[in-house]
Short mmCIF file of C-alpha atoms and ligand atoms in Angstrom, two decimals:
data_model
loop_
_atom_site.label_atom_id
_atom_site.label_comp_id
_atom_site.label_asym_id
_atom_site.label_seq_id
_atom_site.Cartn_x
_atom_site.Cartn_y
_atom_site.Cartn_z
CA MET V 10 14.57 12.54 52.30
CA LEU V 11 17.39 12.93 49.77
CA CYS V 12 21.00 13.57 50.63
CA GLN V 13 21.64 17.32 50.64
CA GLU V 14 25.12 16.87 49.17
CA CYS V 15 24.52 14.70 46.09
CA ASN V 16 20.73 14.95 45.86
CA GLU V 17 20.72 11.38 44.57
CA ARG V 18 20.83 8.84 47.33
CA PRO V 19 18.55 8.79 50.36
CA ALA V 20 19.98 10.58 53.38
CA THR V 21 20.75 8.08 56.10
CA LEU V 22 22.89 10.19 58.42
CA HIS V 23 21.42 13.12 60.26
CA PHE V 24 23.31 15.64 62.30
CA THR V 25 22.20 18.55 64.36
CA LYS V 26 24.57 21.42 64.89
CA ILE V 27 23.90 24.06 67.48
CA VAL V 28 26.03 27.18 67.51
CA ASN V 29 24.98 30.06 69.75
CA GLY V 30 21.47 28.68 69.91
CA GLU V 31 21.20 28.47 66.11
CA LYS V 32 20.18 24.98 65.17
CA THR V 33 21.14 23.55 61.78
CA GLU V 34 20.29 20.11 60.44
CA PHE V 35 22.43 18.11 58.04
CA HIS V 36 21.07 15.19 56.07
CA ILE V 37 23.52 13.19 54.01
CA CYS V 38 24.01 9.72 52.58
CA GLU V 39 26.62 7.16 53.63
CA SER V 40 28.93 7.72 50.69
CA CYS V 41 28.97 11.51 50.97
CA ALA V 42 29.57 11.03 54.69
CA ARG V 43 32.60 8.93 53.91
CA GLU V 44 33.94 11.55 51.51
CA LYS V 45 33.58 14.30 54.06
CA GLY V 46 35.17 12.34 56.86
CA ASP V 47 36.78 14.72 59.33
CA HIS V 48 34.52 17.56 58.41
CA LEU V 49 31.56 15.61 59.76
CA THR V 50 33.09 14.95 63.10
CA GLY V 51 33.03 18.69 63.55
CA ILE V 52 29.41 18.96 62.49
CA SER V 53 28.02 16.33 64.79
CA ASN V 54 29.01 18.26 67.87
CA GLY V 55 28.21 15.28 70.05
CA PHE V 56 24.55 15.24 69.14
CA SER V 57 24.28 12.23 66.91
CA ILE V 58 26.74 9.52 67.78
CA HIS V 59 24.92 7.21 65.39
CA GLY V 60 26.51 8.52 62.23
CA LEU V 61 29.99 8.51 63.67
CA LEU V 62 30.14 4.77 64.08
CA SER V 63 31.60 4.07 60.68
CA GLY V 64 34.32 6.65 61.17
CA LEU V 65 35.24 5.16 64.50
CA MET V 66 35.28 1.66 63.10
CA ASP V 67 37.58 2.70 60.24
CA PHE V 68 39.84 4.37 62.74
CA GLU V 69 39.96 1.28 64.90
CA SER V 70 40.70 -1.05 62.00
CA GLY V 71 43.54 1.21 60.88
CA LYS V 72 45.06 0.92 64.31
CA TYR V 73 44.56 -2.81 64.24
CA LYS V 74 46.45 -3.20 60.96
CA SER V 75 49.42 -1.18 62.09
CA ALA V 76 49.64 -3.39 65.16
CA GLY V 77 50.98 -6.08 62.87
CA ALA V 78 47.99 -8.24 62.00
CA PRO V 79 48.11 -9.82 58.55
CA ALA V 80 46.45 -7.47 56.08
CA SER V 81 44.86 -10.33 54.15
CA GLU V 82 42.89 -11.48 57.17
CA THR V 83 39.28 -10.41 56.98
CA LEU V 84 37.39 -10.43 60.19
CA GLN V 85 34.09 -12.08 59.47
CA CYS V 86 31.07 -13.42 61.34
CA LYS V 87 30.93 -17.15 60.71
CA GLU V 88 27.22 -17.18 61.38
CA CYS V 89 25.84 -14.56 58.97
CA GLY V 90 28.92 -13.82 56.84
CA MET V 91 29.16 -10.13 57.62
CA THR V 92 32.68 -8.69 57.43
CA ILE V 93 34.04 -5.90 59.59
CA GLN V 94 34.23 -3.71 56.46
CA GLN V 95 30.53 -4.25 55.77
CA PHE V 96 29.73 -3.42 59.34
CA SER V 97 31.63 -0.16 59.15
CA LYS V 98 29.60 0.77 56.06
CA LEU V 99 26.20 -0.25 57.38
CA ASN V 100 26.66 0.51 61.08
CA ARG V 101 24.54 -2.56 61.67
CA PHE V 102 25.32 -6.10 62.66
CA GLY V 103 23.84 -8.99 60.70
CA CYS V 104 23.15 -11.28 63.61
CA SER V 105 23.81 -11.65 67.30
CA SER V 106 26.92 -13.77 66.67
CA CYS V 107 28.59 -10.72 65.09
CA TYR V 108 29.03 -9.48 68.64
CA LYS V 109 31.09 -12.57 69.39
CA TYR V 110 33.21 -12.56 66.21
CA PHE V 111 33.93 -8.81 66.33
CA SER V 112 34.23 -8.79 70.10
CA ASN V 113 37.80 -7.51 70.41
CA ARG V 114 37.24 -4.71 68.00
CA LEU V 115 34.02 -3.74 69.68
CA ASP V 116 35.37 -2.63 73.06
CA PRO V 117 36.91 0.68 71.92
CA LEU V 118 33.80 1.46 69.88
CA LEU V 119 31.39 0.74 72.73
CA LYS V 120 33.62 2.68 75.08
CA ARG V 121 33.34 5.75 72.91
CA VAL V 122 29.62 5.44 72.27
CA HIS V 123 28.47 4.43 75.74
CA GLY V 124 31.50 5.06 77.92
CA ASN V 125 31.19 1.40 78.92
CA THR V 126 31.60 -2.09 77.55
CA THR V 127 29.62 -4.22 79.97
CA HIS V 128 25.90 -4.58 80.58
CA VAL V 129 24.66 -4.07 84.13
CA GLY V 130 20.92 -3.84 83.51
CA LYS V 131 18.02 -6.22 83.25
CA VAL V 132 18.67 -9.91 82.61
CA PRO V 133 16.15 -12.29 81.03
CA VAL V 134 15.20 -15.02 83.46
CA ARG V 135 15.74 -17.97 81.13
CA ALA V 136 18.37 -16.81 78.66
CA GLY V 137 20.41 -14.96 81.24
CA GLY V 138 22.92 -17.74 81.82
CA LYS V 139 24.97 -17.45 84.97
CA ILE V 140 24.87 -13.70 85.13
CA HIS V 141 22.50 -13.75 88.10
CA LEU V 142 24.99 -15.85 90.06
CA ARG V 143 27.90 -13.65 89.06
CA ARG V 144 26.10 -10.52 90.16
CA ARG V 145 25.33 -12.18 93.49
CA VAL V 146 29.02 -13.00 93.92
CA ASP V 147 29.93 -9.37 93.28
CA GLU V 148 27.46 -8.24 95.94
CA LEU V 149 28.75 -10.78 98.45
CA LYS V 150 32.34 -9.72 97.80
CA LYS V 151 31.45 -6.14 98.61
CA GLU V 152 29.75 -7.27 101.82
CA LEU V 153 32.76 -9.39 102.67
CA GLN V 154 35.07 -6.40 102.39
CA GLU V 155 32.79 -4.39 104.65
CA GLN V 156 32.74 -7.14 107.28
CA ILE V 157 36.52 -7.38 107.17
CA ASN V 158 36.81 -3.61 107.60
CA LEU V 159 34.51 -3.88 110.60
CA GLN V 160 36.63 -6.78 111.87
CA GLU V 161 33.54 -9.01 111.92
CA PHE V 162 35.52 -12.11 111.03
CA GLU V 163 32.87 -14.65 111.85
CA SER V 164 30.34 -13.29 109.38
CA ALA V 165 33.17 -12.66 106.93
CA ALA V 166 34.00 -16.36 107.01
CA GLU V 167 30.37 -17.24 106.31
CA LEU V 168 30.33 -14.87 103.36
CA ARG V 169 33.57 -16.36 102.05
CA ASP V 170 32.02 -19.83 102.10
CA GLN V 171 28.92 -18.61 100.27
CA ILE V 172 31.12 -16.99 97.63
CA ARG V 173 33.10 -20.20 97.15
CA GLU V 174 29.90 -22.19 96.78
CA LEU V 175 28.53 -19.83 94.14
CA GLU V 176 31.83 -19.69 92.27
CA ARG V 177 31.80 -23.47 92.08
CA GLU V 178 28.32 -23.33 90.57
CA ILE V 179 29.45 -20.76 88.03
CA ALA V 180 32.47 -22.86 87.05
CA GLU V 181 30.31 -25.94 86.38
CA GLU V 182 29.28 -26.16 82.79
CA MET A 18 -7.37 -4.88 55.70
CA SER A 19 -9.05 -4.43 59.06
CA ASP A 20 -8.28 -1.94 61.79
CA ILE A 21 -7.67 1.05 59.57
CA ARG A 22 -9.56 2.95 62.24
CA PHE A 23 -6.15 3.58 63.80
CA THR A 24 -5.61 6.12 61.06
CA ASP A 25 -9.07 7.70 61.16
CA LYS A 26 -8.58 10.09 64.03
CA PRO A 27 -5.52 12.23 64.63
CA LEU A 28 -5.29 11.82 68.37
CA SER A 29 -4.78 8.50 70.10
CA ASP A 30 -7.04 7.91 73.09
CA TRP A 31 -4.03 7.94 75.41
CA MET A 32 -3.29 11.53 74.39
CA ARG A 33 -6.70 12.75 75.54
CA SER A 34 -6.15 12.26 79.24
CA SER A 35 -4.60 15.06 81.24
CA ALA A 36 -1.32 14.42 82.95
CA ALA A 37 1.50 15.85 85.03
CA ASP A 38 3.33 18.84 83.55
CA SER A 39 1.51 18.41 80.25
CA GLU A 40 1.75 22.12 79.47
CA ILE A 41 5.49 21.59 78.96
CA VAL A 42 5.98 17.85 78.48
CA ILE A 43 3.63 16.62 75.78
CA SER A 44 4.35 12.92 76.03
CA SER A 45 6.71 10.32 77.44
CA ARG A 46 7.82 7.26 75.56
CA VAL A 47 9.96 4.22 76.27
CA ARG A 48 11.09 1.84 73.58
CA VAL A 49 12.71 -1.51 74.26
CA ALA A 50 14.65 -3.28 71.48
CA ARG A 51 14.78 -7.07 71.53
CA ASN A 52 15.79 -9.82 69.12
CA VAL A 53 14.80 -13.44 68.82
CA GLN A 54 17.61 -15.91 69.37
CA SER A 55 19.08 -17.79 66.38
CA PHE A 56 17.51 -15.60 63.72
CA PRO A 57 19.57 -13.05 61.79
CA PHE A 58 18.62 -9.43 62.44
CA PRO A 59 15.87 -8.14 60.10
CA MET A 60 18.32 -6.46 57.71
CA LEU A 61 19.84 -9.84 56.75
CA ALA A 62 16.84 -12.09 57.39
CA THR A 63 15.34 -13.89 54.41
CA ASP A 64 11.67 -13.52 53.64
CA GLN A 65 11.08 -16.89 55.26
CA GLN A 66 13.04 -16.00 58.38
CA SER A 67 11.36 -12.65 58.92
CA ARG A 68 7.99 -14.31 58.41
CA ALA A 69 8.91 -16.90 61.03
CA VAL A 70 9.85 -14.12 63.45
CA LEU A 71 6.56 -12.38 62.78
CA ASP A 72 4.64 -15.60 63.44
CA LYS A 73 6.58 -16.25 66.63
CA VAL A 74 5.97 -12.75 67.93
CA THR A 75 2.28 -12.54 67.05
CA GLU A 76 1.73 -15.96 68.61
CA ILE A 77 2.10 -14.16 71.91
CA LEU A 78 -1.37 -12.69 71.45
CA GLN A 79 -2.86 -16.15 71.98
CA PHE A 80 -1.57 -16.26 75.53
CA ASP A 81 -3.56 -14.88 78.42
CA ASP A 82 -0.70 -13.02 80.10
CA ILE A 83 -0.52 -10.33 77.42
CA HIS A 84 -4.19 -9.41 77.76
CA GLN A 85 -3.66 -7.73 81.11
CA PHE A 86 -2.35 -4.90 78.93
CA GLY A 87 -5.48 -4.70 76.80
CA ASN A 88 -6.68 -5.92 73.45
CA PHE A 89 -4.28 -5.84 70.56
CA HIS A 90 -4.57 -5.59 66.80
CA VAL A 91 -1.94 -6.67 64.33
CA LEU A 92 -1.39 -4.49 61.27
CA ASN A 93 0.77 -6.01 58.55
CA LEU A 94 2.52 -3.19 56.77
CA ASP A 95 2.20 -4.69 53.29
CA GLU A 96 -1.57 -4.89 53.75
CA ILE A 97 -2.18 -1.23 54.42
CA SER A 98 -1.93 1.72 52.06
CA GLU A 99 1.07 4.00 51.92
CA LEU A 100 -1.11 6.85 53.11
CA ASP A 101 -2.22 4.91 56.20
CA GLN A 102 1.39 4.03 56.89
CA GLU A 103 2.30 7.70 56.68
CA ILE A 104 -0.42 8.53 59.20
CA LEU A 105 0.84 5.87 61.61
CA VAL A 106 4.23 7.58 61.38
CA GLU A 107 2.65 10.99 61.98
CA LYS A 108 0.99 9.58 65.11
CA HIS A 109 4.36 8.15 66.26
CA LEU A 110 2.87 4.65 66.30
CA ILE A 111 5.48 3.32 63.87
CA SER A 112 8.87 4.55 62.69
CA PRO A 113 9.49 5.80 59.13
CA ASN A 114 11.95 2.92 58.90
CA LEU A 115 9.25 0.30 59.48
CA ALA A 116 7.03 1.94 56.87
CA ASN A 117 9.72 2.22 54.20
CA GLU A 118 12.19 -0.57 54.58
CA SER A 119 10.81 -3.50 56.52
CA ARG A 120 10.21 -6.99 55.18
CA ASN A 121 7.26 -8.71 56.82
CA GLY A 122 7.03 -5.64 59.00
CA ALA A 123 4.07 -5.35 61.31
CA VAL A 124 2.84 -3.39 64.26
CA ILE A 125 0.88 -4.73 67.19
CA LEU A 126 -1.27 -1.92 68.57
CA SER A 127 -3.28 -1.74 71.75
CA GLU A 128 -6.85 -0.47 71.53
CA ASP A 129 -6.00 2.99 72.94
CA GLU A 130 -2.75 3.09 70.89
CA SER A 131 -0.61 3.59 74.00
CA ILE A 132 1.27 0.36 73.28
CA SER A 133 2.87 -0.12 69.91
CA ILE A 134 5.03 -3.15 69.23
CA MET A 135 6.95 -3.01 65.97
CA VAL A 136 8.03 -6.29 64.41
CA ASN A 137 10.92 -6.62 61.94
CA GLU A 138 12.00 -3.02 62.16
CA GLU A 139 15.75 -2.58 62.70
CA ASP A 140 15.37 -5.18 65.45
CA HIS A 141 12.91 -8.07 65.56
CA LEU A 142 10.94 -6.48 68.34
CA ARG A 143 10.53 -2.93 69.48
CA ILE A 144 8.13 -2.56 72.35
CA GLN A 145 6.99 1.02 72.69
CA CYS A 146 4.86 2.52 75.46
CA LEU A 147 3.50 6.03 75.25
CA TYR A 148 2.09 8.14 78.06
CA PRO A 149 0.74 11.70 78.04
CA GLY A 150 2.69 14.31 79.99
CA PHE A 151 5.76 13.61 82.09
CA GLN A 152 5.42 9.93 83.00
CA VAL A 153 8.63 8.37 81.83
CA GLN A 154 8.90 6.03 84.81
CA GLU A 155 5.39 4.72 84.22
CA ALA A 156 6.22 4.18 80.56
CA TRP A 157 9.32 2.17 81.48
CA LYS A 158 7.44 0.09 84.05
CA ARG A 159 4.85 -0.92 81.52
CA ALA A 160 7.33 -1.55 78.69
CA SER A 161 9.37 -3.73 81.01
CA ALA A 162 6.28 -5.69 82.11
CA ILE A 163 5.35 -6.34 78.48
CA ASP A 164 8.95 -7.33 77.80
CA ASP A 165 8.66 -9.89 80.64
CA VAL A 166 5.63 -11.44 78.97
CA PHE A 167 7.43 -11.81 75.63
CA GLU A 168 10.49 -13.15 77.38
CA ALA A 169 8.42 -15.88 79.01
CA HIS A 170 7.55 -17.22 75.55
CA ILE A 171 10.50 -16.23 73.33
CA ASP A 172 14.24 -16.78 73.72
CA TYR A 173 15.95 -13.44 73.31
CA SER A 174 19.43 -12.81 71.95
CA PHE A 175 21.27 -12.03 75.14
CA ASP A 176 24.92 -12.02 76.11
CA ASP A 177 26.21 -11.96 79.68
CA ARG A 178 28.70 -9.20 78.93
CA ARG A 179 26.88 -7.14 76.28
CA GLY A 180 23.32 -7.56 77.48
CA TYR A 181 20.46 -7.55 74.97
CA LEU A 182 22.00 -7.78 71.53
CA THR A 183 20.69 -5.34 68.95
CA SER A 184 21.30 -4.72 65.29
CA CYS A 185 22.97 -1.38 65.98
CA PRO A 186 25.61 -1.19 68.73
CA THR A 187 24.15 2.15 69.85
CA ASN A 188 21.22 0.21 71.36
CA VAL A 189 23.07 -2.76 72.85
CA GLY A 190 22.87 -3.48 76.59
CA THR A 191 19.50 -2.46 77.90
CA GLY A 192 18.01 -1.81 74.46
CA VAL A 193 16.13 1.00 76.16
CA ARG A 194 15.45 4.34 74.52
CA ALA A 195 13.43 6.63 76.75
CA SER A 196 12.28 9.99 75.46
CA VAL A 197 10.08 12.92 76.31
CA MET A 198 8.58 15.44 73.93
CA MET A 199 8.94 18.95 75.30
CA HIS A 200 7.40 22.25 74.27
CA LEU A 201 9.95 24.96 75.09
CA PRO A 202 8.82 28.25 73.53
CA ALA A 203 9.98 30.51 76.35
CA LEU A 204 13.50 29.09 76.31
CA VAL A 205 13.58 29.65 72.55
CA MET A 206 12.21 33.21 72.83
CA THR A 207 14.66 34.17 75.56
CA LYS A 208 17.50 32.59 73.52
CA GLN A 209 18.51 30.22 76.31
CA ILE A 210 17.63 27.08 74.38
CA GLY A 211 21.08 26.58 72.84
CA ARG A 212 22.76 26.62 76.20
CA VAL A 213 20.22 24.24 77.68
CA LEU A 214 20.45 21.76 74.80
CA THR A 215 24.23 21.83 74.80
CA ALA A 216 24.20 21.06 78.51
CA VAL A 217 21.74 18.23 77.89
CA SER A 218 24.01 16.69 75.28
CA GLN A 219 26.91 16.77 77.69
CA VAL A 220 25.17 14.49 80.18
CA GLY A 221 24.64 11.67 77.70
CA LEU A 222 21.25 12.71 76.35
CA ALA A 223 20.28 13.42 72.75
CA VAL A 224 18.00 16.12 71.37
CA ARG A 225 15.93 15.67 68.23
CA GLY A 226 13.06 17.19 66.29
CA ILE A 227 9.56 15.83 66.68
CA TYR A 228 9.68 13.10 64.08
CA GLY A 229 12.83 11.57 65.45
CA GLU A 230 16.23 11.54 63.92
CA GLY A 231 16.78 14.02 61.14
CA SER A 232 13.66 16.10 61.38
CA GLU A 233 13.51 19.72 62.36
CA ALA A 234 12.38 20.89 65.75
CA THR A 235 9.44 22.86 64.41
CA GLY A 236 6.95 24.51 66.69
CA ASN A 237 9.45 24.67 69.56
CA LEU A 238 9.06 20.93 70.11
CA PHE A 239 12.11 19.01 71.28
CA GLN A 240 12.56 15.34 71.94
CA ILE A 241 15.03 14.54 74.71
CA SER A 242 16.24 10.95 74.97
CA ASN A 243 19.00 8.85 76.47
CA GLN A 244 22.05 8.23 74.30
CA ILE A 245 23.70 5.57 76.43
CA THR A 246 22.24 2.07 76.66
CA LEU A 247 25.24 0.09 77.91
CA GLY A 248 26.84 0.18 81.36
CA GLN A 249 23.89 1.80 83.10
CA THR A 250 20.89 0.07 84.60
CA GLU A 251 17.47 0.84 83.19
CA ALA A 252 16.62 2.64 86.43
CA GLU A 253 19.72 4.83 86.09
CA ILE A 254 18.88 5.64 82.48
CA ILE A 255 15.29 6.58 83.35
CA ASP A 256 16.29 8.52 86.49
CA ASN A 257 18.94 10.47 84.60
CA LEU A 258 16.47 11.47 81.90
CA TYR A 259 13.85 12.25 84.53
CA SER A 260 16.05 14.57 86.55
CA VAL A 261 17.38 16.42 83.51
CA VAL A 262 13.88 16.92 82.11
CA LEU A 263 12.72 18.11 85.52
CA GLN A 264 15.43 20.78 85.38
CA ILE A 265 14.47 21.82 81.87
CA ILE A 266 10.83 22.14 83.00
CA GLY A 267 12.05 24.43 85.78
CA HIS A 268 14.03 26.58 83.33
CA GLU A 269 11.08 26.81 80.94
CA ARG A 270 8.73 27.78 83.81
CA ASN A 271 11.14 30.49 84.97
CA ALA A 272 11.48 31.80 81.44
CA ARG A 273 7.67 31.91 81.05
CA GLU A 274 7.31 33.79 84.32
CA ARG A 275 9.98 36.25 83.35
CA LEU A 276 8.35 36.84 79.98
CA MET A 277 5.07 37.55 81.77
CA THR A 278 6.63 40.07 84.16
CA ASP A 279 9.04 41.76 81.75
CA SER A 280 7.12 41.77 78.51
CA LYS A 281 3.54 40.72 79.06
CA LEU A 282 2.18 43.04 76.38
CA ARG A 283 4.59 41.76 73.77
CA ILE A 284 3.80 38.13 74.61
CA ALA A 285 0.05 38.73 74.67
CA ASP A 286 0.31 40.48 71.32
CA ARG A 287 2.26 37.62 69.79
CA VAL A 288 -0.05 34.95 71.19
CA MET A 289 -3.23 36.73 70.10
CA ARG A 290 -1.85 37.54 66.65
CA SER A 291 -1.19 33.84 66.13
CA TYR A 292 -4.67 33.06 67.41
CA GLY A 293 -6.11 35.53 64.93
CA ILE A 294 -4.09 34.21 62.01
CA LEU A 295 -4.96 30.59 62.75
CA SER A 296 -8.65 31.56 62.96
CA HIS A 297 -8.71 33.52 59.69
CA ALA A 298 -5.88 32.64 57.31
CA TYR A 299 -6.54 31.01 53.91
CA LEU A 300 -3.01 29.72 53.27
CA MET A 301 -0.74 28.15 55.84
CA ASP A 302 2.46 26.19 55.34
CA SER A 303 3.36 23.54 57.87
CA LYS A 304 6.20 25.49 59.41
CA GLU A 305 4.07 28.56 60.09
CA ALA A 306 1.24 26.40 61.37
CA ALA A 307 3.57 24.69 63.83
CA GLN A 308 4.88 28.03 65.07
CA ARG A 309 1.40 29.59 65.43
CA ILE A 310 0.08 26.52 67.22
CA SER A 311 3.07 26.74 69.55
CA ASP A 312 2.17 30.36 70.35
CA VAL A 313 -1.45 29.48 71.09
CA ARG A 314 -0.35 26.57 73.21
CA LEU A 315 1.81 28.95 75.24
CA GLY A 316 -1.12 31.38 75.43
CA ILE A 317 -3.34 28.66 76.88
CA ASP A 318 -0.78 27.86 79.54
CA LEU A 319 -0.31 31.55 80.41
CA ASP A 320 -4.09 31.89 80.72
CA LEU A 321 -4.19 34.44 77.90
CA ILE A 322 -6.44 32.12 75.87
CA ARG A 323 -9.32 30.24 77.46
CA GLU A 324 -11.29 29.21 74.39
CA LYS A 325 -8.87 26.45 73.39
CA THR A 326 -7.27 23.52 75.18
CA ILE A 327 -3.82 21.91 75.16
CA VAL A 328 -5.40 18.66 73.92
CA GLU A 329 -6.89 20.51 70.93
CA MET A 330 -3.43 21.85 70.08
CA ASN A 331 -1.97 18.33 70.30
CA GLU A 332 -4.66 17.21 67.90
CA LEU A 333 -4.00 20.06 65.48
CA ASN A 334 -0.29 19.25 65.44
CA VAL A 335 -1.08 15.84 63.96
CA LEU A 336 -4.01 16.97 61.83
CA ILE A 337 -1.90 19.41 59.81
CA GLN A 338 0.62 16.76 58.70
CA PRO A 339 0.55 15.81 54.99
CA GLY A 340 -0.73 12.26 55.56
CA PHE A 341 -3.70 13.35 57.62
CA LEU A 342 -4.60 16.21 55.31
CA GLN A 343 -4.72 13.87 52.35
CA LYS A 344 -6.75 11.31 54.26
CA LYS A 345 -9.17 13.99 55.35
CA PHE A 346 -9.66 15.34 51.83
CA GLY A 347 -9.53 11.96 50.20
CA ARG A 348 -6.86 12.52 47.58
CA THR A 349 -3.23 13.33 46.90
CA LEU A 350 -2.53 17.02 47.44
CA GLU A 351 0.26 19.10 45.95
CA SER A 352 2.10 21.10 48.55
CA GLY A 353 0.42 24.38 47.48
CA GLU A 354 -2.97 22.73 47.81
CA ARG A 355 -1.97 21.38 51.17
CA ASP A 356 -1.37 24.92 52.43
CA MET A 357 -4.92 25.82 51.45
CA TYR A 358 -6.53 22.75 53.00
CA ARG A 359 -4.35 23.04 56.10
CA ALA A 360 -5.56 26.60 56.63
CA GLN A 361 -9.15 25.47 56.10
CA LEU A 362 -8.87 22.67 58.67
CA ILE A 363 -7.31 24.98 61.23
CA ARG A 364 -9.94 27.70 60.60
CA GLU A 365 -12.74 25.21 61.10
CA SER A 366 -11.15 23.97 64.29
CA PHE A 367 -10.82 27.51 65.61
CA GLN A 368 -14.33 28.54 64.72
CA ARG A 369 -15.83 25.42 66.25
CA GLU A 370 -17.72 26.12 69.48
CA ASN A 371 -16.63 24.05 72.44
ZN1 ZN K 401 25.00 11.94 49.06
ZN1 ZN K 402 26.68 -12.23 62.22
#
């Protein structure tokens, strides 16, 4: 499908606008999207967060610059070479290390897309690292608080010991 | 060059079984995005790297644990014709993205086509499970079980804080995209659809046309899916979608009942007109076809039409797509020609005795 603005490049961003039950689709390319900027934010109407990523990323990097970081510094993934500017054009990371190298800049973006920054779902058994242990600690801490509220100090002490034991395991590398 | 049979018939075997709420929810689908550790994502992978990923992923078929889910066939995208690729897209077995842009792209399909595992799409691995009707929990259960099998043999890109790492940050975390395809003609007719869809978007769900992002919701078909993949458990994501869809089903049912009490004659007239046109027309563009099929589908559910079935309408919806038409008539068709052949196919289907 071609971009409906320039009729030249393939449309890569798709928005659905619904006003009073009337549904309108917009199909545009990345560069027309960039030109239209603000206008698009109005169009998307919360339906397609996908295409808004680049706008958000630009916004975040602007904020970052004004916070006094050196302008010459380019944030780049040392693994695959992708820069933050490339990411904001493509809306795609090059490799999983990008998540690490762009980590600080990612939080506001993830917050706006997902409302959250931290995974709480499924964990792979082998590659999951110490996340299983950490989740167990969180559970035990909740239990501990409950026991304290109930003034069950004996079982609270047991829980405290378990938590200490697990935290030692987590700290070991 | 084998296994082109996947493109011979319009309807996958899994779509033929009857299922819960299938007069309103056509199908349920869960897709899980995963990447193989220490390889760049497909967009940046070299030919050699994406080939290595493909080898690693298809190796899984040698292990016994995957065969509990059935027999699988691997289709390499560069070995099948563009037309067959188009048909796989029309059957929702692969994404347009895999067909158009992938390097060393492939799809691993189960015999009944209910499991479709895309390799080297936007992510290395996209495990997709399809179920007829409203069975989104079942679809998740199976996708997750297949994911477990892959995970036993492949190291995934995973981060303690971000979860499963994906090429696009809109999928990071669970990597889970769950969606249901809904037929909502009564909500459209009673002009409540806008309100319903706006409400849906406000609870973190997305609404799209039938061929995914960017396509129009023709034939009153709407795909509802989760937007959020990070900060919610898979169960929460699935439950949220489930309960919202359940409410939409309720609204659609109420709207259908109200139409039948308030304006039965008008509805019957509309449904039977569409039935007549589908049975007798000589030219039919895809948009009109989708709308008429939607009317007949509604008529079947309202017991105004007994000669046709919901499954036949599902089949027609795929059959009238450009890829299938051209396959059926064995050559490239201009869009005007397509309207003629589309009408012919539909006529034949409607005149066929059951
Ligand atoms: Zn353009
Ligand atoms: Zn990278």
